[in-house]
Amino acid sequence: MKTDLDIVSPPIPEEILQRVEAKGINRRDFIKFCTATTAALALPVSFIPTVAQAVEDKRPPVIWVEYQSCSGDSEAFLRANQPTAGEIILDLLSIEYAEVLMAAAGHQAEEAKHQAMEKYKGQYILIVEGSIPTGAGGGYCTIGGHSAVDDCKKLVQNAAATICVGSCSSFGGIPAAAPNPTSAVSVSSLVPGAAIVNLPGCPVNADNLTATIVHFLTFGKLPAVDRLGRPKFAYGKRIHDNCERRGHFDAGQYAEAFGDVAHRQGHCLYKLGCKGPETFHNCPTIRYNEGTSWPVMAGHGCIGCAEPGFWDTMSPFYRRLPKVPGFGIEDTADKIGIGLAAATAVAFGIHGVASCFRKGGSMEEDKTGKEAN
Amino acid sequence: MNEIRYVWQWPVRICHWLNVLSMIMLAITGFFIGRPFMTAPDTSMYIMGWMRMLHFSFAYLFTVSVVARIIWMFIGNEYSSWKAFFPWLTKDGRVAFVQMLRYYTFTGKKLPYAVGHNPVAATAYFGIFILFIFQIVSGFAIYGQYAPGGFWDGILGGLNVLVGNQWLRLLHHGVMWLLVGFVINHIYSGWLMDVKERNGTMSGIFSGYRFIKSKDL
C-alpha cells in the first residue's frame, strides 16, 4: 500500500552524477545541494532530477559587478565553510567577471568583462551588488573610466536576466539612505522594465541567490516575484509569522532590555524594536551560514534589512515606530499623542470654566423665561 | 410651544454607539499592540493574541458601522444626509458657521440655532469621517501583511509599497491620538451645548428626540 511516507525522490540519473564527479564535486554534496535547492524553491521532490540536470548541463556565463557596495554580499556567498552551495554553484557557473574573485585587474579585467558581454550577449546572468550613484553625472563611482550608470545600463540591457543581490542594488540600501548624498538608486530604477529580480537583505542570503540561479537554469526564467520584485519563494512570508519566538509574542512575554531575565529566557524581542512584523524574508526558516543562526535566534531583533529604505524607515532600530518627522529623537508618537490629548483636555477644561461664568451666552433667557409663565 | 422632533433616526444612533464602543476597544487594544503594557507571567497565556483578535474584530465592526453610516447619508433624513456635513455650501450655513465660531471663541454671544448638527460640528465630523476612513484603510493594509496575496493584501497591499509599511503604522498611531483629542472635544462640546441650548442635545443621542422652539427656526 502506498502512503505519504513512500514518496521518495526519483533518482538523479547516474550519468549526471558521474559527470559531476569527474569535475571533482563530491556526489553526496551534489545530491544534497540539489535536494536543498529544490526545497528552497518550494518545488516538489520530483523536481530534483530536473534541477540536477539543469545545474549540471548548463554552465551559464555570469558577470558579477559591484558598484556602491561593501562586498558583503560577495563575502556572504563565498565565506561559507564546507563544500557548500556556494562552492558547488561556483564550479557549475562560468564566472567571467567578479571583482572580489578574479585574478585579473585593471584594463585586462575590464577588457574581459567587455568581451564576455559581447560574446554572451543576451545569454549571461548579471549579478549586481551595490547601488548606482547618479549624482555628479555618475562621477561618484567609476570603473575603468566608465561611470557606474553607463556600465550598469549596458550590462543590464545585454543580460539574459539580472539578479540584484543585497539591499543596495535592490532598493538603494545604505548609500541611498537620507540624505542620499550621491543620489544612489537601485538597478530597477536605473533600468526600468528590464528582467530584474531583487534579492534584498544585508547581506543577501547565499541560499536564496543559489536557488534563484537554479530556478533560472531549470525553467529558463526568473522566479515569480512580489510587488517589490522579490522572489515569492524567499520573500513571500513575514519573518514574524515564522519566527521561533512567536509563541512568546502571542503569549505576551517580552524582553524589556538586553540581558534581562526575559531576554535570557528567549522571550520575544518586540519591545526591543524587532522589525520582524514589518519584514518579509525567509530568515527564520533558512537562516544564515548554512542554517546556523539568524539575528532573532542570536538574541537581537530584526532590523528589517530586506525592506525598501530600511535605514530610514526601520530606524530607530530599538523602537517600534519611526521617528516622527520634525520632532526630537526622544519624542515617540505616543509621547506626542499624550501631549496632544492633554493639551486638548486642558484647553477645553478652561473653555468650560469660562463658559460656566459667561452671561447671556445661552438661550435660557428667551426660552425658560417664557416657559416658566 | 416646544415641538418634540425625531431628529436622530435609529440607524444614526446605532452607528454612533457602535463607533463609540469600537473606538474605545480599538484605542485600548491598538495601544497595547503598539506598546504591550502587560507582560504575561506564563507562556501558556495568550494576551497579545487576544488583544490582536479583539482589535481585528472591532476593526471589522467599526468598518461596518462607518460604511453603514455613509450609506445612511443617502437614505436618511435631512439631519443625517451627507449635505449636513457641508454647511458652508449654503449662505445660511456660512453665516451660522461664523456665528458659532464666534460663540466658541467668546467673541459673539448669539448661538445659531440648529436642529441637527451645528455647522462647526458638522464640518469637524466631515474631517472625522476622513480620519475614520484613513484608519480603516491603513489598518487593513498593514493587517493584510499576514497573508501576502490574500484579500486585504490584494486590494490595499500597494499602500505598503507606496507609503511604506512603517510610515503607515506611524500614521495609524498618530491618527489614533488625533481621534482621542477629538473625543475629548466632542464630549465637552456635547456637554456645553446641552447646557447652553437646553434642547436635549445629550438625551437626543440616546432617544433621537430634540426639543425645538418653533421661533428659533
Coordinates of C-alpha atoms in Angstrom, one line a residue:
Chain A
M1 CA 0.0 0.0 0.0
K2 CA 1.2 3.4 -0.8
T3 CA 1.4 6.0 1.9
D4 CA 2.7 9.5 2.1
L5 CA 5.9 8.1 3.6
D6 CA 6.6 6.2 0.4
I7 CA 7.1 9.4 -1.6
V8 CA 10.7 9.3 -2.5
S9 CA 12.7 11.4 -4.9
P10 CA 13.2 9.9 -8.3
P11 CA 16.9 9.2 -8.6
I12 CA 19.2 11.6 -10.3
P13 CA 20.5 9.8 -13.4
E14 CA 23.8 8.0 -12.9
E15 CA 25.5 9.7 -15.9
I16 CA 24.8 13.1 -14.4
L17 CA 26.4 12.1 -11.1
Q18 CA 29.4 10.6 -12.9
R19 CA 29.9 13.8 -14.9
V20 CA 29.7 15.8 -11.7
E21 CA 32.2 13.6 -10.0
A22 CA 34.5 13.9 -13.0
K23 CA 34.5 17.7 -12.3
G24 CA 35.8 16.9 -8.8
I25 CA 32.5 17.5 -7.0
N26 CA 31.5 15.1 -4.3
R27 CA 28.4 13.1 -5.4
R28 CA 26.8 13.2 -2.0
D29 CA 27.3 17.0 -1.8
F30 CA 25.8 17.4 -5.2
I31 CA 22.7 15.4 -4.3
K32 CA 22.4 17.3 -1.0
F33 CA 22.7 20.6 -2.9
C34 CA 20.1 19.7 -5.5
T35 CA 17.7 18.5 -2.8
A36 CA 18.2 21.6 -0.6
T37 CA 17.8 23.9 -3.5
T38 CA 14.7 22.2 -4.7
A39 CA 13.3 22.6 -1.2
A40 CA 14.3 26.2 -1.0
L41 CA 12.4 26.9 -4.3
A42 CA 9.4 25.1 -2.7
L43 CA 9.3 22.6 -5.6
P44 CA 8.2 19.0 -5.1
V45 CA 10.8 16.3 -4.7
S46 CA 10.0 15.0 -8.2
F47 CA 11.9 18.1 -9.5
I48 CA 15.2 17.0 -8.0
P49 CA 16.4 15.3 -11.2
T50 CA 15.3 18.2 -13.3
V51 CA 17.2 20.6 -11.1
A52 CA 20.2 18.3 -11.2
Q53 CA 20.1 18.1 -14.9
A54 CA 19.8 21.9 -15.3
V55 CA 22.6 22.6 -12.9
E56 CA 25.0 20.1 -14.4
D57 CA 24.1 20.6 -18.0
K58 CA 24.2 24.4 -18.4
R59 CA 27.3 26.3 -17.4
P60 CA 25.9 29.8 -17.8
P61 CA 28.2 32.7 -18.1
V62 CA 27.9 35.0 -15.1
I63 CA 29.1 38.6 -14.7
W64 CA 29.1 39.8 -11.1
V65 CA 29.6 43.6 -10.8
E66 CA 29.9 45.8 -7.8
Y67 CA 29.1 49.5 -7.5
Q68 CA 28.4 51.3 -4.2
S69 CA 28.8 48.2 -2.1
C70 CA 30.8 46.8 0.8
S71 CA 31.3 43.5 -0.9
G72 CA 29.3 42.0 1.9
D73 CA 27.1 40.0 -0.5
S74 CA 30.2 38.5 -2.2
E75 CA 31.5 37.7 1.2
A76 CA 28.3 36.1 2.3
F77 CA 28.3 34.0 -0.8
L78 CA 32.0 32.9 -0.7
R79 CA 32.8 32.8 3.0
A80 CA 30.9 29.6 3.7
N81 CA 32.8 26.7 5.1
Q82 CA 32.4 23.1 3.9
P83 CA 31.8 22.1 0.3
T84 CA 28.7 24.2 0.1
A85 CA 26.0 25.5 -2.2
G86 CA 28.3 28.5 -2.9
E87 CA 31.2 26.3 -3.8
I88 CA 29.2 23.9 -6.0
I89 CA 27.5 26.7 -7.9
L90 CA 30.9 28.4 -8.5
D91 CA 32.0 25.1 -10.1
L92 CA 28.9 25.0 -12.2
L93 CA 28.8 28.6 -13.2
S94 CA 31.2 30.2 -15.6
I95 CA 32.2 33.4 -13.7
E96 CA 33.5 35.7 -16.4
Y97 CA 34.0 38.7 -14.2
A98 CA 33.8 39.2 -10.4
E99 CA 35.8 41.9 -8.7
V100 CA 36.3 40.0 -5.5
L101 CA 37.2 36.7 -7.2
M102 CA 39.1 37.4 -10.3
A103 CA 42.9 37.3 -10.6
A104 CA 43.0 39.8 -13.4
A105 CA 43.0 43.5 -12.6
G106 CA 42.9 46.9 -14.3
H107 CA 42.3 47.2 -18.1
Q108 CA 42.7 43.5 -18.6
A109 CA 39.8 42.7 -16.3
E110 CA 37.7 45.4 -17.9
E111 CA 38.5 44.0 -21.3
A112 CA 37.5 40.6 -20.2
K113 CA 34.1 42.0 -19.0
H114 CA 33.5 43.8 -22.2
Q115 CA 34.4 40.7 -24.2
A116 CA 32.2 38.5 -22.1
M117 CA 29.3 40.9 -22.6
E118 CA 29.8 40.9 -26.4
K119 CA 30.3 37.2 -26.6
Y120 CA 27.4 36.1 -24.5
K121 CA 25.0 38.9 -25.4
G122 CA 21.5 38.1 -24.2
Q123 CA 22.7 34.9 -22.6
Y124 CA 24.7 35.8 -19.5
I125 CA 23.4 36.2 -16.0
L126 CA 24.2 39.6 -14.5
I127 CA 24.6 39.8 -10.7
V128 CA 24.7 43.3 -9.4
E129 CA 25.9 44.2 -5.9
G130 CA 25.7 47.8 -4.6
S131 CA 23.7 50.9 -5.6
I132 CA 24.4 53.1 -8.5
P133 CA 25.1 56.8 -7.8
T134 CA 23.5 59.1 -10.3
G135 CA 24.8 62.3 -8.8
A136 CA 27.6 64.4 -10.3
G137 CA 26.9 62.9 -13.7
G138 CA 27.7 59.5 -12.3
G139 CA 31.1 60.6 -11.1
Y140 CA 30.9 59.1 -7.6
C141 CA 31.6 55.7 -8.9
T142 CA 33.6 54.9 -12.0
I143 CA 35.2 51.7 -13.1
G144 CA 37.9 51.8 -15.7
G145 CA 36.9 55.3 -16.7
H146 CA 33.2 54.4 -17.1
S147 CA 30.6 55.6 -14.7
A148 CA 28.6 53.0 -12.8
V149 CA 25.5 54.4 -14.5
D150 CA 26.7 53.7 -18.0
D151 CA 28.3 50.4 -17.1
C152 CA 25.2 49.1 -15.3
K153 CA 22.8 50.2 -18.0
K154 CA 24.8 48.5 -20.7
L155 CA 25.3 45.3 -18.8
V156 CA 21.6 45.0 -17.8
Q157 CA 20.4 45.7 -21.3
N158 CA 22.5 42.9 -22.7
A159 CA 21.9 40.3 -20.0
A160 CA 19.5 37.4 -20.2
A161 CA 18.5 38.2 -16.6
T162 CA 19.7 40.4 -13.8
I163 CA 19.8 39.4 -10.2
C164 CA 20.3 42.2 -7.7
V165 CA 22.0 40.9 -4.6
G166 CA 21.7 42.8 -1.3
S167 CA 19.5 45.8 -0.4
C168 CA 21.8 48.4 -2.1
S169 CA 21.3 47.1 -5.7
S170 CA 17.7 46.1 -4.9
F171 CA 16.4 49.3 -3.3
G172 CA 19.4 51.7 -3.0
G173 CA 20.2 50.5 0.6
I174 CA 22.5 52.3 2.8
P175 CA 24.1 54.6 0.2
A176 CA 20.6 55.8 -0.7
A177 CA 19.6 56.5 2.9
A178 CA 18.8 60.1 3.7
P179 CA 20.2 62.5 2.7
N180 CA 21.5 60.2 -0.1
P181 CA 24.5 62.4 -0.9
T182 CA 25.3 60.6 -4.2
S183 CA 21.7 60.3 -5.4
A184 CA 22.1 56.5 -5.3
V185 CA 19.4 54.4 -6.9
S186 CA 18.6 50.7 -7.3
V187 CA 19.2 48.8 -10.6
S188 CA 15.4 48.6 -11.3
S189 CA 15.0 52.3 -11.0
L190 CA 18.0 52.9 -13.2
V191 CA 16.9 50.4 -15.9
P192 CA 13.1 50.2 -15.5
G193 CA 11.4 47.4 -17.3
A194 CA 14.4 45.0 -17.6
A195 CA 14.3 41.4 -16.4
I196 CA 15.4 42.0 -12.9
V197 CA 14.9 40.1 -9.7
N198 CA 15.7 41.7 -6.3
L199 CA 17.2 39.7 -3.5
P200 CA 17.5 42.3 -0.8
G201 CA 19.0 41.6 2.6
C202 CA 22.1 42.9 4.3
P203 CA 23.8 40.8 3.1
V204 CA 21.9 38.6 0.7
N205 CA 21.2 35.1 1.8
A206 CA 23.5 32.9 -0.3
D207 CA 21.0 30.1 -0.4
N208 CA 18.3 32.4 -1.9
L209 CA 20.8 33.5 -4.5
T210 CA 21.7 29.9 -5.4
A211 CA 18.1 29.0 -5.6
T212 CA 17.3 31.9 -7.9
I213 CA 20.1 31.0 -10.2
V214 CA 19.0 27.3 -10.2
H215 CA 15.4 28.4 -10.9
F216 CA 16.6 30.3 -13.9
L217 CA 18.7 27.4 -15.1
T218 CA 15.8 24.9 -14.6
F219 CA 13.0 26.9 -16.0
G220 CA 14.7 29.4 -18.2
K221 CA 13.0 32.4 -16.4
L222 CA 13.2 34.3 -13.2
P223 CA 11.0 33.1 -10.3
A224 CA 7.6 34.7 -9.5
V225 CA 8.0 38.0 -7.6
D226 CA 6.1 40.2 -5.3
R227 CA 5.3 43.9 -5.7
L228 CA 8.8 44.8 -4.9
G229 CA 10.4 42.4 -7.4
R230 CA 11.4 39.9 -4.7
P231 CA 11.0 36.1 -5.4
K232 CA 8.0 34.8 -3.6
F233 CA 9.7 31.6 -2.5
A234 CA 12.1 33.6 -0.3
Y235 CA 10.1 36.8 0.5
G236 CA 6.6 35.5 0.5
K237 CA 6.2 35.4 4.2
R238 CA 6.7 37.7 7.0
I239 CA 9.6 37.0 9.4
H240 CA 7.2 37.4 12.3
D241 CA 4.9 34.7 11.1
N242 CA 7.6 32.1 11.0
C243 CA 9.6 33.3 14.0
E244 CA 10.6 30.8 16.6
R245 CA 9.8 33.4 19.3
R246 CA 6.3 33.9 18.0
G247 CA 4.8 31.9 20.9
H248 CA 6.2 34.4 23.3
F249 CA 4.8 37.3 21.3
D250 CA 1.3 35.9 21.3
A251 CA 1.5 35.0 25.0
G252 CA 2.7 38.5 25.9
Q253 CA 6.2 37.7 27.1
Y254 CA 8.7 40.3 26.0
A255 CA 12.3 41.1 26.7
E256 CA 12.5 44.7 28.0
A257 CA 16.2 45.1 27.9
F258 CA 19.2 43.3 26.6
G259 CA 20.3 40.8 29.2
D260 CA 17.2 40.9 31.4
V261 CA 15.6 37.7 32.6
A262 CA 13.1 37.6 29.8
H263 CA 15.9 38.1 27.2
R264 CA 17.9 35.4 28.7
Q265 CA 14.9 33.1 28.5
G266 CA 14.4 33.7 24.9
H267 CA 11.3 35.8 25.0
C268 CA 10.0 38.0 22.2
L269 CA 12.2 40.9 21.1
Y270 CA 9.2 43.0 20.0
K271 CA 9.7 45.7 22.7
L272 CA 13.3 45.9 21.8
G273 CA 12.3 47.2 18.4
C274 CA 12.3 43.9 16.4
K275 CA 11.1 44.6 12.9
G276 CA 10.1 41.0 12.2
P277 CA 6.4 42.1 12.0
E278 CA 7.3 44.5 9.2
T279 CA 9.7 42.5 7.2
F280 CA 9.3 39.8 4.5
H281 CA 12.2 37.3 4.3
N282 CA 12.8 33.6 4.9
C283 CA 15.4 34.2 7.6
P284 CA 13.6 32.1 10.3
T285 CA 13.4 29.1 8.1
I286 CA 16.6 29.1 6.0
R287 CA 18.8 31.1 8.4
Y288 CA 22.3 32.3 7.6
N289 CA 25.7 30.5 7.3
E290 CA 24.4 27.1 6.4
G291 CA 21.4 27.3 8.7
T292 CA 23.5 28.0 11.7
S293 CA 21.6 31.0 13.1
W294 CA 19.9 34.3 12.3
P295 CA 19.6 37.6 14.2
V296 CA 16.5 36.9 16.2
M297 CA 17.8 33.4 17.1
A298 CA 21.0 35.1 18.3
G299 CA 19.0 37.4 20.6
H300 CA 18.9 40.6 18.5
G301 CA 15.8 42.0 16.9
C302 CA 15.3 42.1 13.2
I303 CA 16.3 45.5 11.7
G304 CA 14.2 45.0 8.5
C305 CA 17.2 45.0 6.2
A306 CA 15.2 43.3 3.4
E307 CA 12.7 46.1 3.1
P308 CA 13.0 49.2 0.9
G309 CA 14.6 52.2 2.6
F310 CA 15.2 50.2 5.8
W311 CA 17.9 52.5 7.1
D312 CA 15.4 55.3 7.2
T313 CA 12.1 53.6 7.9
M314 CA 13.2 50.8 10.2
S315 CA 15.3 53.0 12.4
P316 CA 15.4 53.7 15.3
F317 CA 16.3 50.0 15.3
Y318 CA 15.4 49.6 19.0
R319 CA 12.0 51.3 18.8
R320 CA 8.8 50.1 17.2
L321 CA 7.9 53.1 15.1
P322 CA 10.0 55.5 13.1
K323 CA 10.9 58.9 14.5
V324 CA 8.1 61.5 14.0
P325 CA 9.5 63.9 11.4
G326 CA 10.1 67.4 12.9
F327 CA 10.3 66.1 16.5
G328 CA 13.3 65.2 18.6
I329 CA 14.7 61.7 18.6
E330 CA 13.3 61.1 22.1
D331 CA 9.8 62.0 21.1
T332 CA 7.8 58.9 20.2
A333 CA 4.4 59.0 18.6
D334 CA 2.9 58.1 21.9
K335 CA 4.6 60.9 23.9
I336 CA 3.4 63.4 21.3
G337 CA -0.1 61.9 21.3
I338 CA -0.4 62.0 25.1
G339 CA 0.8 65.6 24.9
L340 CA -1.8 66.4 22.3
A341 CA -4.6 64.7 24.3
A342 CA -3.6 66.5 27.5
A343 CA -3.4 69.9 25.7
T344 CA -6.9 69.3 24.3
A345 CA -8.3 68.4 27.7
V346 CA -6.7 71.5 29.3
A347 CA -7.9 73.8 26.6
F348 CA -11.5 72.6 26.7
G349 CA -11.4 72.5 30.5
I350 CA -10.5 76.2 30.5
H351 CA -13.1 76.8 27.9
G352 CA -15.7 75.0 30.0
V353 CA -14.9 77.0 33.1
A354 CA -15.1 80.2 31.1
S355 CA -18.4 79.1 29.6
C356 CA -19.9 78.5 33.0
F357 CA -19.3 82.0 34.0
R358 CA -20.3 83.7 30.8
K359 CA -23.6 85.5 30.9
G360 CA -26.2 85.9 28.2
G361 CA -24.5 83.4 26.0
S362 CA -27.2 80.8 26.0
M363 CA -30.8 80.5 25.0
E364 CA -32.0 80.2 28.5
E365 CA -33.3 83.8 28.7
D366 CA -35.6 83.6 25.7
K367 CA -36.6 80.1 26.5
T368 CA -37.1 79.3 30.1
G369 CA -38.3 82.7 30.8
K370 CA -41.4 82.2 28.8
E371 CA -42.0 78.6 29.7
A372 CA -41.9 79.4 33.4
N373 CA -45.0 81.5 32.9
Chain B
M1 CA -44.8 75.8 22.2
N2 CA -41.9 73.4 22.1
E3 CA -42.0 70.9 19.4
I4 CA -40.5 67.5 20.1
R5 CA -39.0 66.3 16.9
Y6 CA -37.5 63.0 16.0
V7 CA -34.1 64.1 14.6
W8 CA -31.7 61.3 15.0
Q9 CA -33.1 58.2 13.3
W10 CA -32.3 54.8 14.9
P11 CA -29.5 53.9 12.3
V12 CA -27.7 57.1 13.1
R13 CA -27.8 56.4 16.8
I14 CA -26.8 52.8 16.5
C15 CA -23.9 53.7 14.3
H16 CA -22.9 56.4 16.8
W17 CA -22.8 54.0 19.7
L18 CA -21.1 51.3 17.7
N19 CA -18.5 53.8 16.8
V20 CA -18.1 54.7 20.5
L21 CA -17.8 51.1 21.5
S22 CA -15.4 50.1 18.7
M23 CA -13.3 53.2 19.1
I24 CA -12.7 52.6 22.8
M25 CA -11.9 49.0 22.2
L26 CA -9.7 49.8 19.2
A27 CA -7.8 52.5 21.0
I28 CA -7.1 50.3 24.0
T29 CA -6.1 47.2 22.1
G30 CA -4.3 49.2 19.5
F31 CA -2.3 50.9 22.1
F32 CA -1.4 47.6 23.6
I33 CA -0.3 46.2 20.3
G34 CA 2.0 49.1 19.7
R35 CA 3.3 49.1 23.3
P36 CA 2.5 46.0 25.3
F37 CA 1.9 47.3 28.8
M38 CA 1.3 44.0 30.4
T39 CA 3.7 41.1 30.5
A40 CA 2.5 37.6 30.7
P41 CA 3.9 35.6 33.6
D42 CA 3.5 32.4 31.7
T43 CA 3.9 31.2 28.1
S44 CA 0.5 29.4 28.3
M45 CA -1.2 32.8 28.3
Y46 CA -2.4 34.5 25.1
I47 CA -2.6 38.2 26.0
M48 CA -1.2 39.6 22.7
G49 CA -3.2 37.0 20.8
W50 CA -6.4 38.2 22.4
M51 CA -5.6 41.8 22.0
R52 CA -5.0 41.4 18.3
M53 CA -8.1 39.3 17.9
L54 CA -10.2 41.9 19.6
H55 CA -8.5 44.7 17.6
F56 CA -9.3 43.0 14.3
S57 CA -12.8 42.0 15.3
F58 CA -13.7 45.6 16.4
A59 CA -12.0 46.9 13.3
Y60 CA -14.5 44.9 11.2
L61 CA -17.3 46.2 13.4
F62 CA -16.1 49.7 13.1
T63 CA -15.8 49.4 9.3
V64 CA -19.3 48.0 9.0
S65 CA -20.6 50.9 11.2
V66 CA -18.8 53.6 9.3
V67 CA -19.9 52.2 5.9
A68 CA -23.5 51.8 7.1
R69 CA -23.5 55.4 8.3
I70 CA -22.1 56.6 4.9
I71 CA -24.9 54.7 3.2
W72 CA -27.4 56.2 5.5
M73 CA -26.2 59.7 4.4
F74 CA -28.0 59.0 1.2
I75 CA -31.1 57.3 2.7
G76 CA -31.8 59.1 5.9
N77 CA -33.5 62.3 6.9
E78 CA -32.1 65.8 6.2
Y79 CA -30.1 65.8 9.5
S80 CA -28.2 62.7 8.7
S81 CA -27.8 63.5 5.0
W82 CA -24.3 64.0 3.5
K83 CA -25.4 67.6 2.8
A84 CA -25.5 68.3 6.5
F85 CA -21.7 67.8 6.6
F86 CA -21.1 70.7 4.2
P87 CA -22.8 73.6 5.9
W88 CA -20.6 76.2 4.2
L89 CA -22.1 75.3 0.9
T90 CA -25.2 77.5 1.7
K91 CA -25.3 81.1 2.7
D92 CA -27.3 80.4 5.9
G93 CA -24.7 77.7 6.7
R94 CA -21.8 80.1 6.3
V95 CA -23.5 82.8 8.5
A96 CA -24.2 80.2 11.2
F97 CA -20.7 78.8 10.9
V98 CA -19.1 82.2 11.6
Q99 CA -21.7 82.8 14.4
M100 CA -20.9 79.5 16.0
L101 CA -17.2 80.1 15.8
R102 CA -17.6 83.5 17.4
Y103 CA -19.6 81.9 20.2
Y104 CA -16.9 79.3 20.8
T105 CA -14.2 82.0 20.9
F106 CA -16.2 84.3 23.2
T107 CA -16.3 87.0 20.6
G108 CA -20.0 86.6 20.0
K109 CA -23.0 85.9 22.2
K110 CA -25.6 84.6 19.9
L111 CA -25.9 80.8 19.4
P112 CA -27.0 79.9 15.9
Y113 CA -29.8 77.5 16.2
A114 CA -29.5 74.1 14.5
V115 CA -31.9 71.3 14.7
G116 CA -29.3 68.8 13.7
H117 CA -25.6 69.3 13.9
N118 CA -24.3 72.8 14.4
P119 CA -22.3 74.0 11.4
V120 CA -18.9 73.9 13.1
A121 CA -19.5 70.4 14.5
A122 CA -20.7 69.2 11.1
T123 CA -17.5 70.4 9.5
A124 CA -15.5 68.7 12.2
Y125 CA -17.4 65.5 11.6
F126 CA -16.6 65.7 7.9
G127 CA -12.9 65.7 8.9
I128 CA -13.5 62.9 11.4
F129 CA -15.1 60.7 8.7
I130 CA -11.9 61.3 6.6
L131 CA -9.8 60.1 9.6
F132 CA -12.1 57.1 10.1
I133 CA -11.6 56.1 6.5
F134 CA -7.9 56.6 6.8
Q135 CA -7.7 54.4 9.9
I136 CA -9.7 51.7 8.2
V137 CA -7.6 51.8 5.0
S138 CA -4.2 52.0 6.8
G139 CA -5.3 49.4 9.3
F140 CA -6.4 46.8 6.9
A141 CA -3.3 47.5 4.7
I142 CA -0.9 46.6 7.5
Y143 CA -3.2 43.8 8.7
G144 CA -3.0 42.3 5.2
Q145 CA 0.7 41.7 5.6
Y146 CA 0.0 38.4 7.5
A147 CA -1.2 36.9 4.2
P148 CA 0.5 38.2 1.1
G149 CA -1.7 37.6 -1.9
G150 CA -4.8 37.4 0.3
F151 CA -7.8 39.7 0.1
W152 CA -6.6 42.7 2.1
D153 CA -3.1 42.5 0.7
G154 CA -4.7 42.3 -2.8
I155 CA -6.7 45.5 -2.5
L156 CA -4.6 47.5 -0.1
G157 CA -1.1 46.0 -0.2
G158 CA 0.0 48.5 -2.7
L159 CA -0.1 51.1 0.0
N160 CA 2.7 49.3 1.9
V161 CA 4.9 49.8 -1.1
L162 CA 3.7 53.4 -1.9
V163 CA 3.8 54.8 1.6
G164 CA 6.0 52.2 3.3
N165 CA 4.6 49.9 6.0
Q166 CA 6.4 51.6 8.9
W167 CA 5.1 55.1 7.9
L168 CA 1.6 53.6 7.6
R169 CA 2.0 52.3 11.2
L170 CA 3.2 55.6 12.4
L171 CA 0.3 57.4 10.8
H172 CA -2.2 54.9 12.1
H173 CA -0.8 55.5 15.5
G174 CA -0.8 59.3 15.1
V175 CA -4.4 59.5 13.8
M176 CA -5.5 57.4 16.9
W177 CA -4.2 60.2 19.0
L178 CA -6.0 62.8 16.9
L179 CA -9.2 60.9 17.5
V180 CA -8.5 60.8 21.2
G181 CA -8.2 64.6 21.1
F182 CA -11.5 64.7 19.1
V183 CA -13.3 62.6 21.6
I184 CA -12.3 64.9 24.4
N185 CA -13.5 67.9 22.4
H186 CA -16.7 66.1 21.3
I187 CA -17.8 65.2 24.8
Y188 CA -17.0 68.7 26.0
S189 CA -19.0 70.3 23.2
G190 CA -21.9 68.0 23.7
W191 CA -22.0 69.0 27.4
L192 CA -21.6 72.7 26.6
M193 CA -24.4 72.7 24.0
D194 CA -26.6 70.6 26.4
V195 CA -26.2 73.3 29.0
K196 CA -26.4 76.3 26.7
E197 CA -29.0 75.3 24.1
R198 CA -31.2 73.3 26.5
N199 CA -32.9 71.4 23.8
G200 CA -32.0 67.9 24.7
T201 CA -28.6 67.6 22.9
M202 CA -27.4 64.8 25.2
S203 CA -30.6 62.9 25.6
G204 CA -31.2 63.1 21.8
I205 CA -28.1 60.9 21.3
F206 CA -29.9 58.2 23.2
S207 CA -33.6 58.8 22.2
G208 CA -33.3 60.6 18.9
Y209 CA -35.7 63.4 20.1
R210 CA -34.8 67.1 20.4
F211 CA -36.9 70.0 21.6
I212 CA -37.4 72.6 19.0
K213 CA -38.7 76.0 19.7
S214 CA -40.5 77.0 16.6
K215 CA -39.5 80.6 16.9
D216 CA -35.8 79.6 16.8
L217 CA -36.1 78.1 13.4

